[in-house]
mmCIF file of C-alpha atoms in Angstrom:
data_model
loop_
_atom_site.group_PDB
_atom_site.id
_atom_site.type_symbol
_atom_site.label_atom_id
_atom_site.label_comp_id
_atom_site.label_asym_id
_atom_site.label_seq_id
_atom_site.Cartn_x
_atom_site.Cartn_y
_atom_site.Cartn_z
ATOM 1 C CA MET Z 1 119.218 156.038 7.370
ATOM 2 C CA LYS Z 2 116.922 153.476 5.796
ATOM 3 C CA THR Z 3 117.421 149.965 6.891
ATOM 4 C CA ASP Z 4 117.361 148.853 3.244
ATOM 5 C CA GLU Z 5 120.080 151.249 2.362
ATOM 6 C CA LEU Z 6 122.205 149.795 5.128
ATOM 7 C CA ILE Z 7 121.618 146.267 3.774
ATOM 8 C CA THR Z 8 122.691 147.311 0.405
ATOM 9 C CA LEU Z 9 125.669 148.798 1.924
ATOM 10 C CA LEU Z 10 126.615 145.764 3.850
ATOM 11 C CA ALA Z 11 125.815 143.374 0.999
ATOM 12 C CA ARG Z 12 128.150 145.080 -1.529
ATOM 13 C CA GLN Z 13 131.188 142.827 -1.809
ATOM 14 C CA PRO Z 14 130.270 141.051 1.439
ATOM 15 C CA ASP Z 15 133.601 139.283 1.500
ATOM 16 C CA ALA Z 16 135.636 142.486 1.462
ATOM 17 C CA LEU Z 17 136.612 142.149 5.091
ATOM 18 C CA PRO Z 18 139.733 140.624 6.858
ATOM 19 C CA ARG Z 19 139.171 136.878 7.055
ATOM 20 C CA ARG Z 20 138.823 135.740 10.585
ATOM 21 C CA ASN Z 21 138.628 132.454 12.259
ATOM 22 C CA PRO Z 22 137.739 132.475 16.014
ATOM 23 C CA ASP Z 23 138.993 128.964 16.660
ATOM 24 C CA ARG Z 24 142.333 129.677 15.061
ATOM 25 C CA ASP Z 25 142.634 132.858 17.190
ATOM 26 C CA LEU Z 26 141.993 130.917 20.379
ATOM 27 C CA TRP Z 27 144.462 128.206 19.542
ATOM 28 C CA LEU Z 28 147.033 130.868 18.836
ATOM 29 C CA ALA Z 29 146.195 132.634 22.167
ATOM 30 C CA LEU Z 30 146.522 129.323 24.009
ATOM 31 C CA ALA Z 31 149.912 128.558 22.327
ATOM 32 C CA VAL Z 32 151.177 132.177 23.143
ATOM 33 C CA GLY Z 33 149.857 131.941 26.735
ATOM 34 C CA LEU Z 34 151.394 128.566 27.436
ATOM 35 C CA VAL Z 35 154.844 129.507 25.930
ATOM 36 C CA ALA Z 36 154.921 132.844 27.886
ATOM 37 C CA ALA Z 37 153.898 131.182 31.156
ATOM 38 C CA PHE Z 38 156.592 128.480 30.865
ATOM 39 C CA ALA Z 39 159.252 130.829 29.702
ATOM 40 C CA LEU Z 40 158.498 133.253 32.543
ATOM 41 C CA MET Z 41 158.546 130.406 35.032
ATOM 42 C CA ALA Z 42 161.877 129.108 33.630
ATOM 43 C CA LEU Z 43 163.480 132.592 33.743
ATOM 44 C CA ALA Z 44 162.017 134.117 36.870
ATOM 45 C CA LEU Z 45 161.615 131.166 39.122
ATOM 46 C CA ALA Z 46 163.726 128.233 37.466
ATOM 47 C CA PRO Z 47 162.285 124.707 37.107
ATOM 48 C CA ARG Z 48 162.342 122.715 40.394
ATOM 49 C CA PRO Z 49 165.801 121.067 40.813
ATOM 50 C CA ASP Z 50 164.379 117.569 41.319
ATOM 51 C CA LEU Z 51 162.313 117.761 38.092
ATOM 52 C CA ALA Z 52 163.838 114.622 36.680
ATOM 53 C CA ALA Z 53 163.019 112.507 39.724
ATOM 54 C CA ALA Z 54 159.414 114.287 39.991
ATOM 55 C CA ILE Z 55 158.333 113.315 36.506
ATOM 56 C CA ALA Z 56 158.594 109.687 37.590
ATOM 57 C CA GLU Z 57 156.067 110.395 40.454
ATOM 58 C CA PRO Z 58 152.366 109.758 40.044
ATOM 59 C CA LEU Z 59 151.777 112.649 42.434
ATOM 60 C CA PHE Z 60 153.290 115.095 40.010
ATOM 61 C CA TRP Z 61 151.365 113.922 37.186
ATOM 62 C CA GLN Z 62 148.196 114.182 39.115
ATOM 63 C CA LYS Z 63 148.970 117.891 39.836
ATOM 64 C CA ALA Z 64 150.032 118.676 36.371
ATOM 65 C CA GLY Z 65 147.136 116.544 34.897
ATOM 66 C CA ALA Z 66 144.444 118.242 37.005
ATOM 67 C CA LEU Z 67 145.762 121.710 36.010
ATOM 68 C CA ALA Z 68 145.854 120.662 32.236
ATOM 69 C CA VAL Z 69 142.361 119.295 32.331
ATOM 70 C CA LEU Z 70 141.185 122.467 34.010
ATOM 71 C CA ALA Z 71 142.929 124.617 31.485
ATOM 72 C CA ALA Z 72 141.381 122.568 28.647
ATOM 73 C CA LEU Z 73 137.739 122.666 30.004
ATOM 74 C CA ALA Z 74 138.003 126.398 30.726
ATOM 75 C CA ALA Z 75 139.583 127.032 27.223
ATOM 76 C CA TRP Z 76 136.692 125.183 25.557
ATOM 77 C CA ALA Z 77 134.217 127.312 27.696
ATOM 78 C CA THR Z 78 136.123 130.399 26.419
ATOM 79 C CA GLN Z 79 135.701 129.240 22.852
ATOM 80 C CA ARG Z 80 132.003 128.683 23.389
ATOM 81 C CA ALA Z 81 131.535 132.069 25.205
ATOM 82 C CA GLY Z 82 132.704 133.751 21.946
ATOM 83 C CA ARG Z 83 130.056 132.087 19.909
ATOM 84 C CA PRO Z 84 126.478 133.608 20.221
ATOM 85 C CA GLY Z 85 123.747 131.176 20.991
ATOM 86 C CA ARG Z 86 125.944 128.331 22.315
ATOM 87 C CA ALA Z 87 125.381 126.794 25.868
ATOM 88 C CA LEU Z 88 127.979 127.517 28.341
ATOM 89 C CA ALA Z 89 126.551 125.992 31.604
ATOM 90 C CA PRO Z 90 127.458 122.366 30.899
ATOM 91 C CA LEU Z 91 131.136 123.219 30.514
ATOM 92 C CA GLU Z 92 131.151 125.494 33.601
ATOM 93 C CA ARG Z 93 129.692 122.642 35.607
ATOM 94 C CA ALA Z 94 132.059 120.062 34.202
ATOM 95 C CA ARG Z 95 135.032 122.298 35.401
ATOM 96 C CA TRP Z 96 134.164 121.414 39.039
ATOM 97 C CA ALA Z 97 135.199 117.707 38.406
ATOM 98 C CA VAL Z 98 138.728 118.810 38.797
ATOM 99 C CA PRO Z 99 138.532 120.191 42.289
ATOM 100 C CA ALA Z 100 136.239 117.201 43.192
ATOM 101 C CA TRP Z 101 138.929 114.810 42.022
ATOM 102 C CA LEU Z 102 141.629 116.676 44.074
ATOM 103 C CA LEU Z 103 139.260 116.647 47.036
ATOM 104 C CA ALA Z 104 138.769 112.835 46.728
ATOM 105 C CA ALA Z 105 142.568 112.424 46.485
ATOM 106 C CA THR Z 106 142.952 114.639 49.528
ATOM 107 C CA ALA Z 107 140.461 112.553 51.603
ATOM 108 C CA VAL Z 108 142.304 109.268 50.610
ATOM 109 C CA THR Z 109 145.633 110.753 51.555
ATOM 110 C CA LEU Z 110 144.361 112.033 54.859
ATOM 111 C CA ALA Z 111 142.937 108.703 55.677
ATOM 112 C CA VAL Z 112 146.234 106.874 55.218
ATOM 113 C CA THR Z 113 148.284 109.561 56.974
ATOM 114 C CA PRO Z 114 148.963 109.384 60.760
ATOM 115 C CA ALA Z 115 147.079 112.118 62.670
ATOM 116 C CA GLY Z 116 150.239 114.106 63.580
ATOM 117 C CA GLU Z 117 151.495 114.426 60.057
ATOM 118 C CA ARG Z 118 148.245 115.519 58.396
ATOM 119 C CA ALA Z 119 148.744 119.373 58.725
ATOM 120 C CA ALA Z 120 152.065 119.042 56.810
ATOM 121 C CA LEU Z 121 150.192 117.895 53.772
ATOM 122 C CA PHE Z 122 148.678 121.298 53.332
ATOM 123 C CA LEU Z 123 151.814 123.295 54.007
ATOM 124 C CA SER Z 124 154.992 124.353 52.162
ATOM 125 C CA PRO Z 125 157.531 127.226 52.667
ATOM 126 C CA THR Z 126 156.387 128.632 49.334
ATOM 127 C CA ILE Z 127 152.668 129.326 49.861
ATOM 128 C CA LEU Z 128 153.136 132.961 49.427
ATOM 129 C CA VAL Z 129 155.193 132.678 46.157
ATOM 130 C CA CYS Z 130 152.442 130.263 44.918
ATOM 131 C CA LEU Z 131 149.688 132.704 45.655
ATOM 132 C CA SER Z 132 151.443 135.592 43.961
ATOM 133 C CA MET Z 133 153.178 133.935 41.069
ATOM 134 C CA ILE Z 134 150.325 131.998 39.707
ATOM 135 C CA PRO Z 135 148.336 135.282 38.956
ATOM 136 C CA VAL Z 136 151.653 136.799 37.572
ATOM 137 C CA LEU Z 137 152.214 133.826 35.255
ATOM 138 C CA SER Z 138 148.469 133.963 34.230
ATOM 139 C CA LEU Z 139 148.856 137.451 32.917
ATOM 140 C CA VAL Z 140 149.922 136.820 29.405
ATOM 141 C CA PRO Z 141 147.561 133.824 28.877
ATOM 142 C CA ALA Z 142 144.627 136.100 30.159
ATOM 143 C CA LEU Z 143 145.649 138.976 27.787
ATOM 144 C CA ALA Z 144 146.091 136.547 24.794
ATOM 145 C CA LEU Z 145 142.704 134.847 25.471
ATOM 146 C CA THR Z 146 140.985 138.294 25.830
ATOM 147 C CA TRP Z 147 142.454 139.326 22.555
ATOM 148 C CA ALA Z 148 141.045 136.208 20.854
ATOM 149 C CA LEU Z 149 137.710 136.698 22.319
ATOM 150 C CA ARG Z 150 137.508 140.314 21.406
ATOM 151 C CA ARG Z 151 137.608 139.073 17.739
ATOM 152 C CA ALA Z 152 134.822 136.696 18.340
ATOM 153 C CA ALA Z 153 131.441 137.781 19.764
ATOM 154 C CA PRO Z 154 131.035 137.279 23.573
ATOM 155 C CA THR Z 155 127.325 137.947 24.267
ATOM 156 C CA ASP Z 156 127.864 137.778 28.066
ATOM 157 C CA PRO Z 157 131.197 139.583 28.700
ATOM 158 C CA PRO Z 158 131.365 138.961 32.500
ATOM 159 C CA ARG Z 159 130.871 135.130 32.113
ATOM 160 C CA ALA Z 160 133.275 135.133 29.121
ATOM 161 C CA ALA Z 161 135.900 136.944 31.308
ATOM 162 C CA HIS Z 162 135.160 134.367 34.005
ATOM 163 C CA ALA Z 163 135.981 131.619 31.664
ATOM 164 C CA ILE Z 164 139.210 133.385 30.624
ATOM 165 C CA GLY Z 165 140.211 133.689 34.232
ATOM 166 C CA TRP Z 166 139.839 129.978 34.863
ATOM 167 C CA ALA Z 167 141.762 129.085 31.805
ATOM 168 C CA ALA Z 168 144.524 131.559 32.403
ATOM 169 C CA GLY Z 169 144.751 130.684 36.006
ATOM 170 C CA ALA Z 170 145.119 126.964 35.200
ATOM 171 C CA ILE Z 171 147.673 127.579 32.689
ATOM 172 C CA GLY Z 172 149.672 129.805 35.056
ATOM 173 C CA GLY Z 173 149.288 127.102 37.550
ATOM 174 C CA LEU Z 174 150.419 124.421 35.119
ATOM 175 C CA ALA Z 175 153.642 126.407 34.440
ATOM 176 C CA TYR Z 176 154.130 127.148 38.241
ATOM 177 C CA ALA Z 177 153.694 123.270 38.951
ATOM 178 C CA PHE Z 178 157.124 122.790 37.165
ATOM 179 C CA HIS Z 179 158.755 125.039 39.808
ATOM 180 C CA CYS Z 180 156.858 124.288 42.867
ATOM 181 C CA GLN Z 181 157.903 121.112 44.805
ATOM 182 C CA ALA Z 182 154.638 120.606 46.701
ATOM 183 C CA ASP Z 183 152.767 117.816 44.894
ATOM 184 C CA GLN Z 184 150.291 116.751 47.545
ATOM 185 C CA PRO Z 185 146.688 117.043 46.281
ATOM 186 C CA ALA Z 186 145.753 118.791 49.712
ATOM 187 C CA TYR Z 187 148.249 121.459 48.944
ATOM 188 C CA VAL Z 188 147.264 121.895 45.268
ATOM 189 C CA LEU Z 189 143.469 121.946 46.162
ATOM 190 C CA VAL Z 190 143.875 124.721 48.729
ATOM 191 C CA TRP Z 191 146.710 126.925 47.515
ATOM 192 C CA TYR Z 192 146.498 126.457 43.797
ATOM 193 C CA GLY Z 193 142.877 126.769 44.083
ATOM 194 C CA LEU Z 194 143.057 130.018 45.881
ATOM 195 C CA ALA Z 195 145.625 131.394 43.461
ATOM 196 C CA ILE Z 196 143.396 130.517 40.577
ATOM 197 C CA ALA Z 197 140.416 132.083 42.354
ATOM 198 C CA ILE Z 198 142.377 135.289 42.721
ATOM 199 C CA THR Z 199 143.079 135.106 38.994
ATOM 200 C CA VAL Z 200 139.540 134.603 38.160
ATOM 201 C CA VAL Z 201 138.389 137.637 40.237
ATOM 202 C CA LEU Z 202 141.050 140.007 38.843
ATOM 203 C CA THR Z 203 140.336 138.860 35.261
ATOM 204 C CA GLN Z 204 136.756 139.457 35.657
ATOM 205 C CA ALA Z 205 137.226 142.837 37.128
ATOM 206 C CA ILE Z 206 139.592 143.898 34.350
ATOM 207 C CA ALA Z 207 138.771 142.073 31.141
ATOM 208 C CA THR Z 208 134.906 142.384 31.221
ATOM 209 C CA ARG Z 209 134.914 145.785 29.803
ATOM 210 C CA TRP Z 210 137.365 144.936 27.053
ATOM 211 C CA LEU Z 211 135.062 142.208 25.855
ATOM 212 C CA ARG Z 212 132.188 144.544 25.064
ATOM 213 C CA TRP Z 213 131.532 145.153 21.331
ATOM 214 C CA MET J 1 120.206 117.889 10.740
ATOM 215 C CA THR J 2 120.047 115.997 7.558
ATOM 216 C CA ALA J 3 118.156 118.924 5.929
ATOM 217 C CA LEU J 4 121.546 120.822 6.094
ATOM 218 C CA ALA J 5 123.147 118.479 3.894
ATOM 219 C CA LEU J 6 121.344 119.909 0.901
ATOM 220 C CA PRO J 7 123.712 121.219 -1.949
ATOM 221 C CA LEU J 8 125.345 124.381 -0.974
ATOM 222 C CA ALA J 9 125.114 125.793 -4.458
ATOM 223 C CA MET J 10 121.392 126.078 -4.359
ATOM 224 C CA THR J 11 120.299 129.576 -5.148
ATOM 225 C CA SER J 12 116.614 129.326 -5.795
ATOM 226 C CA THR J 13 114.065 129.630 -2.953
ATOM 227 C CA PRO J 14 115.212 126.981 -0.521
ATOM 228 C CA THR J 15 112.699 124.417 0.737
ATOM 229 C CA THR J 16 109.066 124.160 1.512
ATOM 230 C CA ASP J 17 109.834 122.494 4.747
ATOM 231 C CA PRO J 18 108.250 124.173 7.941
ATOM 232 C CA ALA J 19 109.999 126.499 10.258
ATOM 233 C CA LEU J 20 113.198 124.509 10.978
ATOM 234 C CA GLY J 21 113.754 124.103 7.215
ATOM 235 C CA GLU J 22 113.385 127.859 6.635
ATOM 236 C CA SER J 23 115.842 128.736 9.540
ATOM 237 C CA ALA J 24 118.448 126.135 8.105
ATOM 238 C CA ALA J 25 117.869 127.739 4.722
ATOM 239 C CA LEU J 26 118.459 131.333 5.956
ATOM 240 C CA GLY J 27 121.627 130.102 7.761
ATOM 241 C CA ARG J 28 122.900 128.658 4.533
ATOM 242 C CA HIS J 29 122.031 131.755 2.519
ATOM 243 C CA PHE J 30 123.727 133.918 5.097
ATOM 244 C CA VAL J 31 127.020 131.985 5.067
ATOM 245 C CA ALA J 32 127.109 131.431 1.251
ATOM 246 C CA GLY J 33 126.104 135.090 0.687
ATOM 247 C CA ARG J 34 128.763 136.415 3.137
ATOM 248 C CA ALA J 35 131.343 134.462 1.255
ATOM 249 C CA GLY J 36 130.767 136.600 -1.852
ATOM 250 C CA ASP J 37 127.356 136.227 -3.359
ATOM 251 C CA GLU J 38 125.883 139.764 -3.093
ATOM 252 C CA GLY J 39 122.299 139.138 -4.108
ATOM 253 C CA ARG J 40 121.943 136.201 -1.872
ATOM 254 C CA TYR J 41 123.490 137.946 1.008
ATOM 255 C CA ALA J 42 121.254 141.004 0.738
ATOM 256 C CA GLN J 43 118.154 138.713 0.582
ATOM 257 C CA ALA J 44 119.455 137.012 3.746
ATOM 258 C CA LEU J 45 120.046 140.179 5.563
ATOM 259 C CA ARG J 46 116.436 141.380 4.507
ATOM 260 C CA GLU J 47 115.070 138.171 6.116
ATOM 261 C CA CYS J 48 117.256 138.680 9.219
ATOM 262 C CA ALA J 49 115.950 142.290 9.462
ATOM 263 C CA ALA J 50 112.390 141.104 9.484
ATOM 264 C CA LEU J 51 113.101 138.622 12.288
ATOM 265 C CA LEU J 52 115.258 141.248 14.184
ATOM 266 C CA ARG J 53 112.416 143.692 13.766
ATOM 267 C CA ARG J 54 109.748 141.400 15.237
ATOM 268 C CA PHE J 55 112.106 140.389 18.113
ATOM 269 C CA THR J 56 113.133 143.915 19.019
ATOM 270 C CA VAL J 57 109.656 145.423 18.895
ATOM 271 C CA ALA J 58 108.187 142.650 21.068
ATOM 272 C CA ARG J 59 110.993 142.894 23.570
ATOM 273 C CA LEU J 60 110.811 146.735 23.873
ATOM 274 C CA GLN J 61 107.129 146.614 24.273
ATOM 275 C CA ARG J 62 107.589 144.335 27.210
ATOM 276 C CA MET J 63 110.758 145.853 28.747
ATOM 277 C CA ALA J 64 110.685 149.575 27.787
ATOM 278 C CA PRO J 65 107.524 150.715 25.940
ATOM 279 C CA GLY J 66 108.953 154.206 25.756
ATOM 280 C CA MET J 67 111.681 153.013 23.429
ATOM 281 C CA VAL J 68 109.732 151.213 20.824
ATOM 282 C CA GLY J 69 110.563 153.913 18.454
ATOM 283 C CA ASP J 70 114.206 153.040 18.759
ATOM 284 C CA ALA J 71 113.483 149.582 17.501
ATOM 285 C CA GLU J 72 114.952 150.298 13.995
ATOM 286 C CA ASP J 73 118.129 151.753 15.447
ATOM 287 C CA VAL J 74 118.547 148.371 17.292
ATOM 288 C CA VAL J 75 117.730 146.406 14.056
ATOM 289 C CA GLN J 76 120.478 148.303 12.103
ATOM 290 C CA GLU J 77 122.931 147.778 14.921
ATOM 291 C CA CYS J 78 122.261 144.177 14.867
ATOM 292 C CA LEU J 79 122.593 143.949 11.089
ATOM 293 C CA ILE J 80 126.050 145.536 11.294
ATOM 294 C CA ALA J 81 126.872 143.170 14.195
ATOM 295 C CA LEU J 82 125.789 140.154 12.171
ATOM 296 C CA HIS J 83 127.950 141.260 9.236
ATOM 297 C CA LEU J 84 131.054 142.013 11.351
ATOM 298 C CA LYS J 85 130.716 138.864 13.477
ATOM 299 C CA ALA J 86 129.527 136.629 10.791
ATOM 300 C CA HIS J 87 132.665 134.437 11.364
ATOM 301 C CA THR J 88 131.357 133.442 14.877
ATOM 302 C CA TYR J 89 128.359 131.579 13.349
ATOM 303 C CA ASP J 90 129.274 127.870 13.108
ATOM 304 C CA ALA J 91 127.484 126.675 9.815
ATOM 305 C CA GLY J 92 126.845 123.211 11.603
ATOM 306 C CA GLN J 93 124.645 124.963 14.176
ATOM 307 C CA PRO J 94 121.046 126.267 13.981
ATOM 308 C CA PHE J 95 121.074 129.797 12.640
ATOM 309 C CA GLU J 96 118.310 131.545 14.645
ATOM 310 C CA PRO J 97 119.731 130.997 18.159
ATOM 311 C CA TRP J 98 122.941 132.689 16.971
ATOM 312 C CA LEU J 99 120.929 135.634 15.437
ATOM 313 C CA TYR J 100 118.826 136.164 18.568
ATOM 314 C CA ALA J 101 121.789 135.798 20.940
ATOM 315 C CA VAL J 102 123.418 138.697 19.017
ATOM 316 C CA ALA J 103 120.152 140.654 19.024
ATOM 317 C CA ARG J 104 119.657 140.119 22.818
ATOM 318 C CA TYR J 105 123.111 141.440 23.503
ATOM 319 C CA LYS J 106 122.663 144.485 21.365
ATOM 320 C CA LEU J 107 119.311 145.199 22.961
ATOM 321 C CA ILE J 108 120.581 144.850 26.514
ATOM 322 C CA ASP J 109 123.563 147.012 25.483
ATOM 323 C CA LEU J 110 121.103 149.753 24.326
ATOM 324 C CA LEU J 111 118.946 149.509 27.439
ATOM 325 C CA ARG J 112 122.128 149.663 29.602
ATOM 326 C CA ARG J 113 123.308 152.745 27.835
ATOM 327 C CA ARG J 114 120.016 154.523 28.138
ATOM 328 C CA GLN J 115 119.804 155.322 31.790
ATOM 329 C CA PRO J 116 116.521 156.679 33.379
ATOM 330 C CA GLY J 117 116.281 160.423 33.023
ATOM 331 C CA ARG J 118 116.712 159.974 29.320
ATOM 332 C CA GLU J 119 113.185 158.781 29.056
ATOM 333 C CA LEU J 120 111.708 162.118 28.140
ATOM 334 C CA SER J 121 113.989 162.941 25.252
ATOM 335 C CA LEU J 122 113.529 159.430 23.918
ATOM 336 C CA ASP J 123 109.757 159.899 23.799
ATOM 337 C CA LEU J 124 110.362 163.053 21.771
ATOM 338 C CA LEU J 125 112.696 161.153 19.534
ATOM 339 C CA SER J 126 110.330 158.321 18.886
ATOM 340 C CA GLU J 127 107.634 161.007 17.920
ATOM 341 C CA THR J 128 109.894 162.598 15.284
ATOM 342 C CA HIS J 129 110.489 158.994 13.906
ATOM 343 C CA GLU J 130 106.936 158.513 13.339
ATOM 344 C CA PHE J 131 106.829 161.826 11.638
ATOM 345 C CA ALA J 132 109.688 160.946 9.226
ATOM 346 C CA ASP J 133 108.245 157.645 8.501
ATOM 347 C CA SER J 134 104.808 158.780 7.703
ATOM 348 C CA SER J 135 105.854 161.755 5.570
ATOM 349 C CA GLU J 136 108.949 160.387 3.722
ATOM 350 C CA SER J 137 108.312 156.808 3.070
ATOM 351 C CA THR J 138 106.978 153.575 4.560
ATOM 352 C CA GLU J 139 110.343 151.921 4.753
ATOM 353 C CA PRO J 140 111.708 151.457 8.263
ATOM 354 C CA GLN J 141 114.253 154.160 9.075
ATOM 355 C CA ALA J 142 116.397 155.175 11.936
ATOM 356 C CA GLY J 143 117.373 158.702 13.093
ATOM 357 C CA ALA J 144 120.950 158.773 11.951
ATOM 358 C CA ASP J 145 121.812 159.872 8.399
ATOM 359 C CA LEU J 146 124.174 157.748 6.570
ATOM 360 C CA ALA J 147 125.888 160.580 4.698
ATOM 361 C CA VAL J 148 126.397 162.505 7.886
ATOM 362 C CA LEU J 149 127.797 159.594 9.801
ATOM 363 C CA LEU J 150 130.143 158.571 6.871
ATOM 364 C CA ALA J 151 131.442 162.066 6.651
ATOM 365 C CA GLN J 152 132.576 161.870 10.261
ATOM 366 C CA LEU J 153 134.870 158.837 9.683
ATOM 367 C CA PRO J 154 138.430 159.372 8.982
ATOM 368 C CA ASP J 155 139.513 159.168 5.327
ATOM 369 C CA LYS J 156 141.254 155.827 5.746
ATOM 370 C CA GLN J 157 137.949 154.279 6.583
ATOM 371 C CA ARG J 158 135.450 156.543 4.694
ATOM 372 C CA ARG J 159 137.237 156.218 1.272
ATOM 373 C CA PRO J 160 137.297 152.371 1.297
ATOM 374 C CA ILE J 161 133.618 152.250 2.314
ATOM 375 C CA GLU J 162 132.589 154.835 -0.417
ATOM 376 C CA LEU J 163 134.594 153.188 -3.137
ATOM 377 C CA VAL J 164 133.828 149.463 -2.354
ATOM 378 C CA LYS J 165 130.387 149.523 -0.604
ATOM 379 C CA LEU J 166 128.763 152.553 -2.177
ATOM 380 C CA GLU J 167 130.309 152.792 -5.675
ATOM 381 C CA GLY J 168 130.782 149.052 -6.115
ATOM 382 C CA ARG J 169 134.425 149.018 -7.055
ATOM 383 C CA SER J 170 136.579 146.108 -6.237
ATOM 384 C CA VAL J 171 138.904 145.962 -3.358
ATOM 385 C CA ILE J 172 141.848 146.046 -5.673
ATOM 386 C CA GLU J 173 140.542 149.046 -7.623
ATOM 387 C CA ALA J 174 139.865 150.908 -4.325
ATOM 388 C CA ALA J 175 143.513 149.989 -3.304
ATOM 389 C CA ALA J 176 144.766 151.510 -6.509
ATOM 390 C CA THR J 177 142.572 154.567 -6.219
ATOM 391 C CA THR J 178 143.394 155.315 -2.640
ATOM 392 C CA GLY J 179 146.969 154.271 -2.655
ATOM 393 C CA LEU J 180 146.312 152.012 0.285
ATOM 394 C CA SER J 181 147.247 148.394 0.311
ATOM 395 C CA VAL J 182 144.481 145.751 -0.233
ATOM 396 C CA SER J 183 144.627 144.644 3.369
ATOM 397 C CA ALA J 184 144.465 148.402 4.428
ATOM 398 C CA VAL J 185 141.330 148.785 2.429
ATOM 399 C CA LYS J 186 139.701 145.727 4.049
ATOM 400 C CA VAL J 187 140.701 146.861 7.506
ATOM 401 C CA GLY J 188 139.338 150.289 6.685
ATOM 402 C CA ILE J 189 136.033 148.906 5.811
ATOM 403 C CA HIS J 190 135.913 146.669 8.735
ATOM 404 C CA ARG J 191 136.875 149.442 11.275
ATOM 405 C CA GLY J 192 134.688 152.018 9.375
ATOM 406 C CA LEU J 193 131.574 149.745 9.729
ATOM 407 C CA LYS J 194 132.386 149.261 13.365
ATOM 408 C CA ALA J 195 132.692 153.008 13.962
ATOM 409 C CA LEU J 196 129.417 153.419 11.931
ATOM 410 C CA ALA J 197 127.672 151.057 14.253
ATOM 411 C CA LYS J 198 129.003 152.960 17.281
ATOM 412 C CA ARG J 199 127.897 156.337 16.040
ATOM 413 C CA LEU J 200 124.482 154.850 15.071
ATOM 414 C CA ALA J 201 124.180 153.994 18.722
ATOM 415 C CA ALA J 202 125.491 157.312 19.922
ATOM 416 C CA GLU J 203 123.175 159.112 17.609
ATOM 417 C CA GLY J 204 120.280 157.592 19.245
ATOM 418 C CA ASP J 205 121.688 158.563 22.685
ATOM 419 C CA THR J 206 121.891 162.250 21.986
ATOM 420 C CA PRO J 207 119.119 163.257 19.463
#
């Protein structure tokens, strides 16, 4: 086939294709992911019984805020990953501000806590639930974001899947935060962090091949 | 970026500015053409093809000299990709980084698909290419034949492409002729072009 023939073929009625808007797709995926994660949390786990009291506590908002910021930064990176030629590295670096913030909060908490009570800051009876449920709650967000990015043009699929994993893990963590009663930054840093890391690894292993085009 | 603020309706040859101006103009032509201006879009694609050809040949010479003969396959795959993924170009951004990012992806894709061991048959393929080019025409040409590839597509995709893209009918006419809905015609064209790009790639794999 001659290249000029192909150009003629493509140029005939160039607008005769379904209209697509990658940003709208991404907003839709985020909305679907958030609603699904919170609905699943409410139905399968139930919100924490002390929710009314918790939302008056700065510690709760530090936890929810950290996860929301992480989700937003990773979602932004996901958007960039779907647009060829856009830099991804600055957003990937910015993401680490969230663990850094939690680390600083952990250090402050440890400093003001008597030595004998420090270990308790890292513990909760629900560690295993946290580790298993955050990836489960992340499933729909990850699928929705993968769908959105497939309609864009990810030129580095493993890195795009990586960004999706972070975003989905943070959204799953955010939903889980309304069930989990452990609000200490030390706990969030270690166990939410590990749960999100598991989500990132799984997403990258599974979604990368779906993002090829 | 002020150069981008020129009137979008401009159809004549854009600006006498140096390289950046031309790149910005190509981006504008591409976007405006893709939105429905056939002549302008064809011209933009032709300019893209020239950039892609230069890029692909240079890269292949450096990375896989035995595959330089496949450059035109890559150019064509890239053109289809630019067309199908046009919505991922943000008109406020420089055009060429977008173009080359797509080209790089398609080139890496090709190199990954062609594992070692295929090297020999690829050399043969590139020879036949030279033959075809010198005997038939001087126009750049790839191995796959459009008619053959089109014939392999399912009717739902082939008919919309034939009617709209080859015979120049409108989408509405094509819908009336085929009995499909307007959106089914559009989806058929979209999927058909995607499948065409895949077959184009596969054709290069198994000569």
